[in-house]
Amino acid sequence: MQEQEVQGSGSGIIIGKNDSELLIATNYHVVEGAETLSVGFCDSTACKAKVKGYDSEKDLAVVAVSLDDIDSDTMDAITIATIGNSDDLKVGAQVVAIGNALGYGQSVTTGIVSAKNRQLNSDDTVGDYDSDSNSATNLIQTDAAINPGNSGGALLNMNGEVVGINSAKLASTEVEGIGYAIAISDVTDTLESLMNEETRDKVDNHGVLGITVQSVDSEVSEAYGVPEGVLVRDVTEGGAADKAGIEAKTIITKFAGKVVTTKEQLVDFLSYYEPGEDVELTIEVPDGKGYKEDTVTVTLGENTNTQSTDSKDNGDGQGSSQDDNLLEDWENNEGGSGLQYGEGWN
């Protein structure tokens, strides 16, 4: 199969600045998988950028541009956005969506708040927002046109304040006048946390945990009452995880403070860390018929395994390619995890 490079575009909101960087909020799906990033400003200048931090569950990312790369004229032409209160929005209130529609350049559309407190369900339907759900994101529904390329752009109230972050991927092409934006007041803490993360580059030879893992998605989590995250199926003897005391059947839920829900996410997180670096993992350890949360610090190992990434144990935390259906495995008692339906961990 021949690989081909493709370009994508999206939008962003300037939300802050530190001593060395300009910080821009966008959607995670705008930067997901990107090898290189470039940010274009309103004066048509462009600068290289890096992903400072992201939360894939909330579909948020913060991108950093070095202040040394931005000339003085551009700095004079841009400003940090004013963040509003999305909780104060009323249905019927007028809003403006700003973005980079279809990648053609800055565009502006207008509409009203059609509904509040919406969420995207796991089956791609839209329902009422459940504030108790860790994976649900509070959405504003609007009839302002939100098209591909608008993702990550600002939804503004009539005071020019940011009340939402446009998420074009949630709008269906089968309907008209239904778009969604992430309610800003529900994610200000998340954005603040992402803004304070250390800016990292991907490394050529990243550190490894020395485990074989498998994703525990929401379907498995709900069916068996197990935490959502990444299940450790095997631990390499003498590897980084083994030295840190991590055992098989443990579920990893956070990597360096970031929520982990899939093995692909875990591999992506690892790609920014070199061998020998210390990383804190939040884990759920089987404790009778329940789980006990714990945190461990792992000193990442060096990947000396030359097998392909489809191997059973490649040492990087990705796991095998042949055991993706964990729900089916457990229903048939073939998962090798020791979990039997309704019985907890054996």
GROMACS .gro file of C-alpha atoms in nm:
model
  346
    1MET     CA    1   0.000   0.000   0.000
    2GLN     CA    2   0.140   0.338  -0.101
    3GLU     CA    3   0.130   0.614   0.159
    4GLN     CA    4   0.034   0.961   0.046
    5GLU     CA    5   0.073   1.291   0.224
    6VAL     CA    6  -0.243   1.499   0.249
    7GLN     CA    7  -0.302   1.852   0.373
    8GLY     CA    8  -0.584   1.963   0.595
    9SER     CA    9  -0.705   2.293   0.730
   10GLY     CA   10  -0.901   2.419   1.025
   11SER     CA   11  -0.945   2.725   1.243
   12GLY     CA   12  -0.820   2.843   1.580
   13ILE     CA   13  -0.870   3.100   1.854
   14ILE     CA   14  -0.584   3.297   2.011
   15ILE     CA   15  -0.645   3.240   2.381
   16GLY     CA   16  -0.321   3.335   2.551
   17LYS     CA   17   0.049   3.416   2.547
   18ASN     CA   18   0.338   3.326   2.772
   19ASP     CA   19   0.699   3.448   2.774
   20SER     CA   20   0.791   3.259   2.458
   21GLU     CA   21   0.473   3.139   2.285
   22LEU     CA   22   0.143   3.249   2.139
   23LEU     CA   23  -0.125   2.996   2.233
   24ILE     CA   24  -0.412   2.900   2.004
   25ALA     CA   25  -0.710   2.677   2.083
   26THR     CA   26  -0.856   2.446   1.820
   27ASN     CA   27  -1.022   2.106   1.785
   28TYR     CA   28  -0.817   1.792   1.840
   29HIS     CA   29  -0.941   1.645   1.514
   30VAL     CA   30  -0.784   1.942   1.331
   31VAL     CA   31  -0.432   1.849   1.448
   32GLU     CA   32  -0.475   1.474   1.494
   33GLY     CA   33  -0.202   1.281   1.314
   34ALA     CA   34  -0.036   1.594   1.176
   35GLU     CA   35   0.336   1.561   1.104
   36THR     CA   36   0.381   1.937   1.059
   37LEU     CA   37   0.165   2.236   1.151
   38SER     CA   38   0.146   2.589   1.016
   39VAL     CA   39  -0.064   2.875   1.153
   40GLY     CA   40  -0.181   3.152   0.922
   41PHE     CA   41  -0.274   3.490   1.066
   42CYS     CA   42  -0.515   3.759   0.948
   43ASP     CA   43  -0.238   3.952   0.770
   44SER     CA   44  -0.166   3.645   0.551
   45THR     CA   45   0.162   3.563   0.727
   46ALA     CA   46   0.221   3.205   0.842
   47CYS     CA   47   0.439   3.046   1.108
   48LYS     CA   48   0.537   2.695   1.207
   49ALA     CA   49   0.353   2.564   1.511
   50LYS     CA   50   0.361   2.276   1.758
   51VAL     CA   51   0.088   2.096   1.948
   52LYS     CA   52   0.129   2.201   2.310
   53GLY     CA   53  -0.137   1.972   2.452
   54TYR     CA   54  -0.466   1.806   2.366
   55ASP     CA   55  -0.766   1.626   2.510
   56SER     CA   56  -0.908   1.390   2.251
   57GLU     CA   57  -1.216   1.311   2.460
   58LYS     CA   58  -1.323   1.675   2.458
   59ASP     CA   59  -1.190   1.726   2.103
   60LEU     CA   60  -0.966   2.011   2.217
   61ALA     CA   61  -0.606   2.105   2.145
   62VAL     CA   62  -0.377   2.399   2.214
   63VAL     CA   63  -0.120   2.492   1.949
   64ALA     CA   64   0.189   2.700   2.027
   65VAL     CA   65   0.373   2.941   1.796
   66SER     CA   66   0.710   3.078   1.902
   67LEU     CA   67   0.699   3.454   1.955
   68ASP     CA   68   1.040   3.478   1.786
   69ASP     CA   69   0.876   3.362   1.462
   70ILE     CA   70   0.605   3.630   1.463
   71ASP     CA   71   0.705   3.971   1.330
   72SER     CA   72   0.601   4.293   1.502
   73ASP     CA   73   0.348   4.391   1.235
   74THR     CA   74   0.164   4.062   1.280
   75MET     CA   75   0.166   4.101   1.658
   76ASP     CA   76   0.007   4.443   1.616
   77ALA     CA   77  -0.261   4.297   1.388
   78ILE     CA   78  -0.374   4.017   1.622
   79THR     CA   79  -0.521   4.007   1.970
   80ILE     CA   80  -0.610   3.756   2.238
   81ALA     CA   81  -0.977   3.663   2.228
   82THR     CA   82  -1.214   3.758   2.508
   83ILE     CA   83  -1.375   3.450   2.661
   84GLY     CA   84  -1.745   3.481   2.741
   85ASN     CA   85  -1.988   3.276   2.948
   86SER     CA   86  -2.173   3.016   2.746
   87ASP     CA   87  -2.398   2.940   3.046
   88ASP     CA   88  -2.557   3.284   2.999
   89LEU     CA   89  -2.661   3.213   2.641
   90LYS     CA   90  -3.033   3.208   2.566
   91VAL     CA   91  -3.200   3.003   2.298
   92GLY     CA   92  -3.275   3.244   2.013
   93ALA     CA   93  -2.977   3.468   2.089
   94GLN     CA   94  -2.778   3.575   1.785
   95VAL     CA   95  -2.429   3.431   1.737
   96VAL     CA   96  -2.151   3.458   1.478
   97ALA     CA   97  -1.926   3.173   1.362
   98ILE     CA   98  -1.576   3.261   1.243
   99GLY     CA   99  -1.349   3.019   1.064
  100ASN     CA  100  -1.167   2.899   0.757
  101ALA     CA  101  -1.457   2.748   0.563
  102LEU     CA  102  -1.340   2.486   0.310
  103GLY     CA  103  -0.986   2.615   0.355
  104TYR     CA  104  -1.055   2.922   0.140
  105GLY     CA  105  -0.962   3.175   0.409
  106GLN     CA  106  -1.139   3.358   0.688
  107SER     CA  107  -1.517   3.359   0.666
  108VAL     CA  108  -1.802   3.470   0.889
  109THR     CA  109  -2.154   3.328   0.918
  110THR     CA  110  -2.438   3.429   1.144
  111GLY     CA  111  -2.731   3.257   1.308
  112ILE     CA  112  -2.897   3.195   1.642
  113VAL     CA  113  -2.858   2.958   1.933
  114SER     CA  114  -3.099   2.681   1.832
  115ALA     CA  115  -3.055   2.471   2.148
  116LYS     CA  116  -2.825   2.429   2.446
  117ASN     CA  117  -2.696   2.131   2.644
  118ARG     CA  118  -2.662   1.884   2.361
  119GLN     CA  119  -2.418   1.594   2.340
  120LEU     CA  120  -2.298   1.353   2.075
  121ASN     CA  121  -2.374   0.992   2.173
  122SER     CA  122  -2.154   0.693   2.098
  123ASP     CA  123  -2.390   0.588   1.815
  124ASP     CA  124  -2.348   0.931   1.648
  125THR     CA  125  -2.693   1.047   1.754
  126VAL     CA  126  -2.743   1.372   1.944
  127GLY     CA  127  -2.914   1.378   2.283
  128ASP     CA  128  -2.943   1.582   2.599
  129TYR     CA  129  -2.615   1.659   2.773
  130ASP     CA  130  -2.530   1.433   3.067
  131SER     CA  131  -2.307   1.627   3.303
  132ASP     CA  132  -2.223   1.308   3.496
  133SER     CA  133  -2.062   1.147   3.192
  134ASN     CA  134  -1.684   1.175   3.180
  135SER     CA  135  -1.677   1.138   2.802
  136ALA     CA  136  -1.965   1.368   2.706
  137THR     CA  137  -1.900   1.723   2.585
  138ASN     CA  138  -2.159   1.999   2.631
  139LEU     CA  139  -2.256   2.136   2.289
  140ILE     CA  140  -2.436   2.445   2.165
  141GLN     CA  141  -2.660   2.388   1.864
  142THR     CA  142  -2.674   2.670   1.611
  143ASP     CA  143  -2.805   2.735   1.261
  144ALA     CA  144  -2.503   2.950   1.179
  145ALA     CA  145  -2.334   2.770   0.891
  146ILE     CA  146  -2.042   2.563   1.026
  147ASN     CA  147  -1.862   2.396   0.738
  148PRO     CA  148  -1.546   2.184   0.705
  149GLY     CA  149  -1.252   2.413   0.779
  150ASN     CA  150  -1.449   2.597   1.047
  151SER     CA  151  -1.349   2.336   1.304
  152GLY     CA  152  -1.175   2.501   1.598
  153GLY     CA  153  -1.301   2.848   1.513
  154ALA     CA  154  -1.488   3.082   1.744
  155LEU     CA  155  -1.860   3.104   1.805
  156LEU     CA  156  -1.914   3.460   1.927
  157ASN     CA  157  -2.198   3.634   2.106
  158MET     CA  158  -2.302   3.986   2.014
  159ASN     CA  159  -2.045   4.130   2.253
  160GLY     CA  160  -1.766   3.969   2.050
  161GLU     CA  161  -1.693   3.717   2.326
  162VAL     CA  162  -1.608   3.352   2.257
  163VAL     CA  163  -1.894   3.133   2.379
  164GLY     CA  164  -1.814   2.819   2.182
  165ILE     CA  165  -1.557   2.635   1.972
  166ASN     CA  166  -1.702   2.525   1.639
  167SER     CA  167  -1.691   2.150   1.573
  168ALA     CA  168  -1.785   2.096   1.211
  169LYS     CA  169  -1.736   1.721   1.234
  170LEU     CA  170  -2.052   1.699   1.447
  171ALA     CA  171  -2.269   1.850   1.175
  172SER     CA  172  -2.433   1.602   0.938
  173THR     CA  173  -2.442   1.666   0.563
  174GLU     CA  174  -2.792   1.514   0.558
  175VAL     CA  175  -2.948   1.803   0.746
  176GLU     CA  176  -2.961   2.178   0.706
  177GLY     CA  177  -2.907   2.446   0.969
  178ILE     CA  178  -2.778   2.217   1.246
  179GLY     CA  179  -2.423   2.277   1.360
  180TYR     CA  180  -2.257   2.231   1.696
  181ALA     CA  181  -1.999   2.415   1.902
  182ILE     CA  182  -1.832   2.313   2.228
  183ALA     CA  183  -1.967   2.527   2.513
  184ILE     CA  184  -1.669   2.735   2.625
  185SER     CA  185  -1.760   2.757   2.995
  186ASP     CA  186  -1.744   2.378   3.025
  187VAL     CA  187  -1.386   2.355   2.894
  188THR     CA  188  -1.206   2.662   3.031
  189ASP     CA  189  -1.030   2.452   3.295
  190THR     CA  190  -0.924   2.201   3.031
  191LEU     CA  191  -0.788   2.474   2.806
  192GLU     CA  192  -0.602   2.631   3.098
  193SER     CA  193  -0.441   2.296   3.174
  194LEU     CA  194  -0.341   2.241   2.810
  195MET     CA  195  -0.193   2.591   2.792
  196ASN     CA  196   0.038   2.508   3.083
  197GLU     CA  197   0.170   2.183   2.940
  198GLU     CA  198   0.529   2.150   2.825
  199THR     CA  199   0.563   2.195   2.451
  200ARG     CA  200   0.710   1.878   2.304
  201ASP     CA  201   0.825   1.748   1.967
  202LYS     CA  202   0.780   1.391   1.854
  203VAL     CA  203   1.103   1.194   1.890
  204ASP     CA  204   1.249   0.947   1.642
  205ASN     CA  205   1.314   0.672   1.897
  206HIS     CA  206   1.051   0.709   2.166
  207GLY     CA  207   1.046   0.536   2.501
  208VAL     CA  208   0.841   0.223   2.563
  209LEU     CA  209   0.646   0.069   2.850
  210GLY     CA  210   0.713  -0.295   2.766
  211ILE     CA  211   0.352  -0.410   2.763
  212THR     CA  212   0.091  -0.554   2.530
  213VAL     CA  213  -0.237  -0.368   2.562
  214GLN     CA  214  -0.592  -0.354   2.437
  215SER     CA  215  -0.851  -0.078   2.436
  216VAL     CA  216  -1.140  -0.095   2.683
  217ASP     CA  217  -1.402   0.117   2.510
  218SER     CA  218  -1.729   0.252   2.647
  219GLU     CA  219  -1.923  -0.053   2.527
  220VAL     CA  220  -1.704  -0.294   2.721
  221SER     CA  221  -1.692  -0.056   3.018
  222GLU     CA  222  -2.070  -0.038   3.042
  223ALA     CA  223  -2.128  -0.408   2.976
  224TYR     CA  224  -1.885  -0.536   3.238
  225GLY     CA  225  -1.855  -0.249   3.483
  226VAL     CA  226  -1.483  -0.208   3.420
  227PRO     CA  227  -1.301   0.125   3.393
  228GLU     CA  228  -1.263   0.270   3.045
  229GLY     CA  229  -0.901   0.288   2.936
  230VAL     CA  230  -0.627   0.055   2.812
  231LEU     CA  231  -0.603  -0.299   2.947
  232VAL     CA  232  -0.256  -0.442   3.013
  233ARG     CA  233  -0.270  -0.796   2.875
  234ASP     CA  234   0.098  -0.889   2.905
  235VAL     CA  235   0.398  -0.734   3.077
  236THR     CA  236   0.749  -0.785   2.940
  237GLU     CA  237   0.971  -0.925   3.214
  238GLY     CA  238   1.232  -0.670   3.312
  239GLY     CA  239   1.065  -0.397   3.107
  240ALA     CA  240   0.971  -0.047   3.220
  241ALA     CA  241   0.621  -0.138   3.338
  242ASP     CA  242   0.744  -0.451   3.514
  243LYS     CA  243   1.006  -0.250   3.704
  244ALA     CA  244   0.734  -0.003   3.809
  245GLY     CA  245   0.520  -0.286   3.950
  246ILE     CA  246   0.249  -0.281   3.684
  247GLU     CA  247   0.087  -0.621   3.637
  248ALA     CA  248  -0.136  -0.781   3.376
  249LYS     CA  249  -0.510  -0.701   3.408
  250THR     CA  250  -0.428  -0.344   3.518
  251ILE     CA  251  -0.614  -0.074   3.324
  252ILE     CA  252  -0.425   0.245   3.235
  253THR     CA  253  -0.658   0.547   3.244
  254LYS     CA  254  -0.416   0.842   3.225
  255PHE     CA  255  -0.071   0.906   3.079
  256ALA     CA  256   0.109   1.211   3.222
  257GLY     CA  257  -0.228   1.349   3.329
  258LYS     CA  258  -0.395   1.291   2.990
  259VAL     CA  259  -0.695   1.060   2.966
  260VAL     CA  260  -0.620   0.738   2.776
  261THR     CA  261  -0.906   0.550   2.612
  262THR     CA  262  -0.740   0.361   2.324
  263LYS     CA  263  -0.413   0.184   2.258
  264GLU     CA  264  -0.356   0.420   1.964
  265GLN     CA  265  -0.370   0.717   2.202
  266LEU     CA  266  -0.118   0.551   2.431
  267VAL     CA  267   0.126   0.500   2.143
  268ASP     CA  268   0.077   0.861   2.034
  269PHE     CA  269   0.152   0.989   2.385
  270LEU     CA  270   0.465   0.777   2.398
  271SER     CA  271   0.590   0.922   2.069
  272TYR     CA  272   0.677   1.248   2.251
  273TYR     CA  273   0.889   1.088   2.525
  274GLU     CA  274   1.243   0.957   2.503
  275PRO     CA  275   1.382   0.645   2.674
  276GLY     CA  276   1.484   0.717   3.032
  277GLU     CA  277   1.216   0.982   3.093
  278ASP     CA  278   0.987   0.943   3.393
  279VAL     CA  279   0.612   0.941   3.322
  280GLU     CA  280   0.328   0.923   3.574
  281LEU     CA  281   0.050   0.678   3.490
  282THR     CA  282  -0.290   0.664   3.655
  283ILE     CA  283  -0.402   0.302   3.673
  284GLU     CA  284  -0.698   0.097   3.793
  285VAL     CA  285  -0.587  -0.219   3.972
  286PRO     CA  286  -0.825  -0.516   4.021
  287ASP     CA  287  -0.922  -0.530   4.388
  288GLY     CA  288  -1.158  -0.820   4.455
  289LYS     CA  289  -1.463  -0.750   4.244
  290GLY     CA  290  -1.384  -0.381   4.204
  291TYR     CA  291  -1.091  -0.156   4.119
  292LYS     CA  292  -0.856   0.063   4.314
  293GLU     CA  293  -0.707   0.375   4.155
  294ASP     CA  294  -0.335   0.425   4.191
  295THR     CA  295  -0.057   0.631   4.035
  296VAL     CA  296   0.284   0.495   3.941
  297THR     CA  297   0.593   0.656   3.794
  298VAL     CA  298   0.746   0.462   3.506
  299THR     CA  299   1.095   0.518   3.369
  300LEU     CA  300   1.049   0.451   2.998
  301GLY     CA  301   1.263   0.185   2.838
  302GLU     CA  302   1.433   0.169   2.501
  303ASN     CA  303   1.266  -0.016   2.217
  304THR     CA  304   1.503  -0.293   2.112
  305ASN     CA  305   1.232  -0.502   1.946
  306THR     CA  306   1.271  -0.510   1.568
  307GLN     CA  307   0.942  -0.689   1.502
  308SER     CA  308   0.667  -0.511   1.309
  309THR     CA  309   0.398  -0.311   1.481
  310ASP     CA  310   0.155  -0.596   1.407
  311SER     CA  311   0.346  -0.835   1.633
  312LYS     CA  312   0.194  -0.973   1.949
  313ASP     CA  313   0.429  -0.781   2.176
  314ASN     CA  314   0.624  -0.498   2.020
  315GLY     CA  315   0.712  -0.342   2.353
  316ASP     CA  316   0.560  -0.001   2.281
  317GLY     CA  317   0.218  -0.045   2.434
  318GLN     CA  318   0.029  -0.089   2.111
  319GLY     CA  319  -0.059  -0.455   2.150
  320SER     CA  320  -0.149  -0.703   1.881
  321SER     CA  321  -0.357  -0.642   1.573
  322GLN     CA  322  -0.551  -0.965   1.608
  323ASP     CA  323  -0.735  -0.908   1.935
  324ASP     CA  324  -0.926  -0.586   1.873
  325ASN     CA  325  -1.272  -0.710   1.973
  326LEU     CA  326  -1.240  -0.721   2.350
  327LEU     CA  327  -1.616  -0.735   2.403
  328GLU     CA  328  -1.645  -1.045   2.187
  329ASP     CA  329  -1.344  -1.202   2.360
  330TRP     CA  330  -1.492  -1.155   2.704
  331GLU     CA  331  -1.840  -1.270   2.604
  332ASN     CA  332  -1.683  -1.592   2.474
  333ASN     CA  333  -1.446  -1.613   2.773
  334GLU     CA  334  -1.156  -1.616   2.528
  335GLY     CA  335  -0.996  -1.285   2.609
  336GLY     CA  336  -0.720  -1.426   2.824
  337SER     CA  337  -0.789  -1.146   3.069
  338GLY     CA  338  -0.959  -1.359   3.333
  339LEU     CA  339  -1.274  -1.149   3.321
  340GLN     CA  340  -1.593  -1.350   3.319
  341TYR     CA  341  -1.933  -1.196   3.255
  342GLY     CA  342  -2.076  -1.050   3.573
  343GLU     CA  343  -1.809  -1.195   3.796
  344GLY     CA  344  -1.536  -0.932   3.798
  345TRP     CA  345  -1.171  -1.029   3.789
  346ASN     CA  346  -1.081  -1.391   3.868
   0.00000   0.00000   0.00000
